[in-house]
Short mmCIF file of C-alpha atoms in Angstrom, two decimals:
data_model
loop_
_atom_site.label_atom_id
_atom_site.label_comp_id
_atom_site.label_asym_id
_atom_site.label_seq_id
_atom_site.Cartn_x
_atom_site.Cartn_y
_atom_site.Cartn_z
CA MET A 1 -9.69 8.26 -46.16
CA ARG A 2 -8.18 10.98 -44.28
CA LYS A 3 -4.38 11.59 -45.69
CA GLU A 4 -2.83 10.49 -41.98
CA SER A 5 -5.28 7.31 -42.10
CA TYR A 6 -4.87 6.51 -45.57
CA GLU A 7 -0.75 6.59 -45.12
CA ASN A 8 -1.08 4.30 -42.00
CA ALA A 9 -2.98 1.82 -43.76
CA LEU A 10 -0.35 1.76 -46.32
CA ILE A 11 2.34 1.33 -43.81
CA GLN A 12 0.30 -1.48 -42.45
CA LEU A 13 -0.05 -3.13 -45.48
CA GLN A 14 4.18 -2.99 -46.30
CA ASP A 15 4.11 -6.20 -43.91
CA TYR A 16 1.98 -8.30 -46.17
CA ASP A 17 2.42 -9.65 -49.98
CA THR A 18 -0.64 -8.16 -51.96
CA VAL A 19 -1.49 -10.71 -54.82
CA ILE A 20 -4.42 -9.56 -57.02
CA ILE A 21 -6.61 -11.84 -59.25
CA VAL A 22 -8.29 -10.34 -61.73
CA ASP A 23 -11.52 -11.99 -63.44
CA ASP A 24 -10.82 -11.73 -67.23
CA SER A 25 -13.88 -13.79 -68.25
CA GLY A 26 -16.11 -12.72 -71.21
CA SER A 27 -18.87 -10.48 -69.05
CA MET A 28 -16.03 -8.06 -67.70
CA SER A 29 -16.07 -6.36 -71.31
CA LEU A 30 -19.74 -5.34 -70.38
CA HIS A 31 -20.41 -2.22 -68.94
CA GLY A 32 -17.09 -0.39 -68.53
CA ARG A 33 -16.10 -3.42 -65.97
CA TRP A 34 -13.16 -3.80 -67.31
CA ALA A 35 -11.92 -0.48 -67.85
CA GLU A 36 -12.65 0.08 -64.23
CA ALA A 37 -10.39 -2.87 -63.02
CA ARG A 38 -7.87 -1.21 -65.04
CA SER A 39 -7.83 1.90 -63.69
CA ALA A 40 -8.13 1.20 -60.00
CA LEU A 41 -4.95 -1.49 -60.29
CA SER A 42 -2.98 0.71 -62.38
CA GLN A 43 -3.65 3.56 -59.32
CA LEU A 44 -2.97 1.04 -56.64
CA ALA A 45 0.49 -0.05 -58.34
CA GLY A 46 1.44 3.56 -57.89
CA VAL A 47 0.59 3.58 -54.72
CA ALA A 48 2.64 0.34 -53.60
CA GLY A 49 5.76 1.51 -55.43
CA ASP A 50 5.99 4.44 -53.20
CA TYR A 51 4.94 2.31 -49.83
CA ASP A 52 6.22 -1.48 -50.54
CA GLU A 53 9.52 -2.59 -52.07
CA ASN A 54 7.69 -5.87 -53.37
CA GLY A 55 5.13 -4.01 -55.22
CA LEU A 56 2.15 -5.55 -56.53
CA ASP A 57 1.56 -9.53 -58.41
CA ILE A 58 -1.23 -9.49 -60.48
CA TYR A 59 -2.66 -12.29 -62.08
CA PHE A 60 -5.84 -13.06 -64.49
CA LEU A 61 -8.20 -16.32 -64.37
CA ASN A 62 -7.79 -17.16 -67.75
CA SER A 63 -5.26 -15.38 -69.45
CA LYS A 64 -1.28 -16.49 -68.49
CA LEU A 65 0.05 -13.24 -68.51
CA LYS A 66 0.81 -11.81 -65.24
CA ILE A 67 3.15 -8.93 -63.45
CA THR A 68 5.09 -9.43 -60.49
CA GLY A 69 6.41 -6.93 -58.39
CA CYS A 70 4.81 -4.27 -60.09
CA LYS A 71 5.60 -0.73 -58.83
CA SER A 72 4.53 1.17 -62.43
CA PRO A 73 0.92 2.44 -63.70
CA GLN A 74 2.07 1.91 -67.02
CA ASP A 75 2.97 -1.68 -66.92
CA VAL A 76 -0.91 -2.32 -65.47
CA LEU A 77 -1.93 -0.20 -68.24
CA ASP A 78 -0.27 -1.83 -70.69
CA MET A 79 -0.87 -5.45 -69.25
CA PHE A 80 -4.83 -4.78 -69.35
CA ASP A 81 -4.64 -3.33 -73.03
CA THR A 82 -3.05 -7.04 -73.95
CA VAL A 83 -5.48 -9.47 -72.18
CA GLN A 84 -9.01 -9.49 -74.17
CA PRO A 85 -11.66 -10.49 -71.63
CA GLN A 86 -13.05 -13.75 -72.68
CA GLY A 87 -14.07 -17.17 -71.37
CA PRO A 88 -15.29 -19.03 -67.95
CA THR A 89 -14.52 -17.72 -64.45
CA PRO A 90 -12.33 -20.60 -62.88
CA ILE A 91 -11.79 -19.12 -59.60
CA GLY A 92 -11.45 -22.29 -57.90
CA LYS A 93 -8.37 -23.69 -60.26
CA ARG A 94 -6.77 -20.24 -60.18
CA LEU A 95 -6.83 -20.23 -56.45
CA ASN A 96 -5.40 -23.80 -56.31
CA VAL A 97 -2.48 -23.05 -58.15
CA LEU A 98 -1.46 -19.91 -56.41
CA VAL A 99 -2.68 -20.12 -52.79
CA ASN A 100 -1.11 -24.10 -52.30
CA GLY A 101 2.16 -23.05 -54.14
CA TYR A 102 2.62 -20.37 -51.74
CA LEU A 103 1.65 -22.72 -48.86
CA ASP A 104 4.07 -25.32 -50.57
CA GLY A 105 6.69 -22.60 -49.97
CA LEU A 106 5.71 -21.98 -46.18
CA ASP A 107 5.68 -25.69 -45.29
CA LYS A 108 9.27 -26.03 -46.74
CA ALA A 109 10.53 -22.67 -44.83
CA LYS A 110 8.93 -24.24 -41.56
CA ARG A 111 10.35 -27.65 -41.88
CA SER A 112 14.04 -26.11 -42.65
CA ASN A 113 13.73 -23.29 -39.95
CA ARG A 114 14.06 -20.52 -42.36
CA GLN A 115 12.20 -17.60 -42.11
CA LEU A 116 8.26 -17.88 -43.29
CA PRO A 117 7.39 -15.89 -46.76
CA LYS A 118 6.06 -12.77 -45.65
CA PRO A 119 1.73 -12.84 -45.03
CA VAL A 120 -0.36 -12.70 -48.07
CA ASN A 121 -3.43 -10.84 -48.87
CA MET A 122 -5.06 -12.12 -51.69
CA LEU A 123 -7.62 -9.94 -53.36
CA VAL A 124 -9.92 -11.47 -56.10
CA LEU A 125 -11.81 -9.24 -58.05
CA THR A 126 -14.83 -10.93 -59.86
CA ASP A 127 -18.16 -9.77 -61.91
CA GLY A 128 -19.82 -13.11 -61.80
CA THR A 129 -20.45 -16.44 -60.26
CA PRO A 130 -17.65 -18.89 -60.71
CA THR A 131 -17.98 -21.82 -63.21
CA ASP A 132 -15.84 -24.02 -60.97
CA ASP A 133 -15.69 -24.83 -57.12
CA PRO A 134 -13.54 -22.29 -55.27
CA GLN A 135 -15.13 -22.98 -51.67
CA SER A 136 -13.69 -26.58 -51.67
CA VAL A 137 -10.26 -25.14 -52.78
CA ILE A 138 -10.78 -22.63 -49.77
CA GLU A 139 -11.48 -25.11 -47.12
CA TYR A 140 -8.55 -27.20 -48.04
CA VAL A 141 -6.47 -24.24 -47.80
CA ALA A 142 -7.83 -23.42 -44.34
CA LYS A 143 -7.15 -26.95 -43.15
CA ARG A 144 -3.54 -26.86 -44.16
CA LEU A 145 -3.03 -23.66 -42.33
CA ASP A 146 -4.66 -25.39 -39.45
CA ASN A 147 -2.42 -28.17 -39.89
CA GLY A 148 0.38 -26.21 -39.91
CA ASN A 149 -0.44 -24.03 -36.90
CA TYR A 150 0.06 -20.68 -38.99
CA ASP A 151 -0.71 -17.95 -37.67
CA LEU A 152 -4.28 -16.65 -38.46
CA THR A 153 -3.15 -13.29 -40.32
CA GLN A 154 -0.84 -15.60 -42.62
CA LEU A 155 -2.98 -15.65 -45.68
CA GLY A 156 -6.57 -13.77 -46.08
CA ILE A 157 -8.58 -13.91 -49.46
CA GLN A 158 -10.65 -11.48 -49.92
CA PHE A 159 -13.74 -11.29 -52.86
CA VAL A 160 -14.46 -7.82 -54.54
CA GLN A 161 -17.60 -7.87 -56.76
CA ILE A 162 -17.00 -5.54 -59.59
CA GLY A 163 -20.83 -4.40 -61.30
CA ASN A 164 -23.90 -5.19 -59.75
CA ASP A 165 -25.31 -8.36 -60.98
CA LYS A 166 -27.45 -9.96 -58.39
CA ASP A 167 -26.43 -13.41 -58.65
CA ALA A 168 -22.73 -12.59 -58.06
CA SER A 169 -24.07 -11.01 -55.04
CA GLU A 170 -25.90 -13.63 -53.74
CA TYR A 171 -22.87 -16.15 -54.52
CA LEU A 172 -20.69 -13.98 -52.09
CA ARG A 173 -23.13 -13.93 -49.46
CA THR A 174 -23.86 -17.58 -49.64
CA LEU A 175 -19.54 -18.48 -49.80
CA ASP A 176 -19.19 -16.34 -46.40
CA ASP A 177 -22.10 -18.19 -44.76
CA ASP A 178 -21.36 -21.62 -45.96
CA LEU A 179 -17.86 -20.96 -45.19
CA ALA A 180 -18.87 -20.09 -41.41
CA ALA A 181 -20.76 -22.87 -41.51
CA THR A 182 -17.73 -25.22 -41.84
CA GLY A 183 -15.68 -24.26 -38.26
CA ILE A 184 -12.66 -23.96 -40.15
CA ARG A 185 -10.50 -21.17 -39.78
CA ASP A 186 -12.15 -17.97 -41.32
CA ILE A 187 -9.73 -16.37 -44.38
CA VAL A 188 -12.16 -15.12 -46.54
CA ASP A 189 -13.89 -11.92 -46.73
CA THR A 190 -16.35 -10.70 -49.41
CA THR A 191 -17.15 -7.52 -50.36
CA PRO A 192 -20.63 -7.13 -52.64
CA TYR A 193 -20.82 -4.67 -55.05
CA ILE A 194 -20.87 -1.01 -53.06
CA GLY A 195 -19.90 0.99 -56.24
CA GLU A 196 -17.26 1.60 -58.63
CA ILE A 197 -14.09 0.17 -57.44
CA SER A 198 -11.02 2.62 -56.82
CA SER A 199 -7.34 2.37 -55.54
CA ASP A 200 -8.61 3.72 -51.95
CA MET A 201 -11.48 1.18 -51.99
CA ILE A 202 -9.01 -1.59 -52.66
CA ILE A 203 -7.04 -0.29 -49.72
CA LYS A 204 -9.76 0.10 -47.10
CA VAL A 205 -10.66 -3.77 -48.21
CA LEU A 206 -7.04 -5.04 -47.86
CA LEU A 207 -6.66 -3.13 -44.30
CA GLY A 208 -10.08 -4.56 -43.07
CA GLY A 209 -9.49 -7.98 -43.82
CA ILE A 210 -5.93 -7.70 -41.87
CA ASN A 211 -7.74 -6.15 -39.08
CA ARG A 212 -10.50 -8.70 -38.98
CA ARG A 213 -7.75 -11.49 -38.84
CA GLN A 214 -5.83 -9.48 -36.18
CA ASP A 215 -9.01 -8.99 -34.21
CA ARG A 216 -9.64 -12.91 -34.34
CA ARG A 217 -6.16 -13.61 -33.33
CA LYS A 218 -6.17 -11.43 -30.17
CA VAL A 219 -9.57 -13.05 -28.88
CA GLY A 220 -8.20 -16.37 -29.82
CA VAL A 221 -10.78 -17.65 -32.40
#
């Protein structure tokens, strides 16, 4: 990404809160995946510190550790060093807590005629298929957004695959297709494995999701 394009992307991302959910299941300890995610997110935190006053919010699927408003690369490195990848891949459970918590705040602000919280870009970094049912959570969330008549850019969930597990790639493709078939608003983008993740790649993915949702809003989709 050229420097000018990169800076324009970061300026656009200021209008959104960025929430990262990191898969810390057992398979993330294989093939350098944990180190890959650690490095990319520490770089991203440094960038966020320069361009976004709110920083990053980072959560894990299994560990209760979290970091909010993060602008320090070292804080990310330290947190990753504390968490040991282990356990299942409960993407649906984690999405249910975080996304519906955000929507509760959104509904409350709307009822009291207060300014709505900033739109959210939620990024799920995962290397495998989930052990629960995130699709039903996503469908419920999309219906809540529709019922509240919220802007199409209010919330986006983006799945990015770490590693090249074929089952994970197939799951992401199927998730995209299955959600499209429901006829509900499209809040999900998926990126199967395209190479080692980096802060630059994550920014491209986040911005791509924003632009697609803005395009859909312009054409009234």
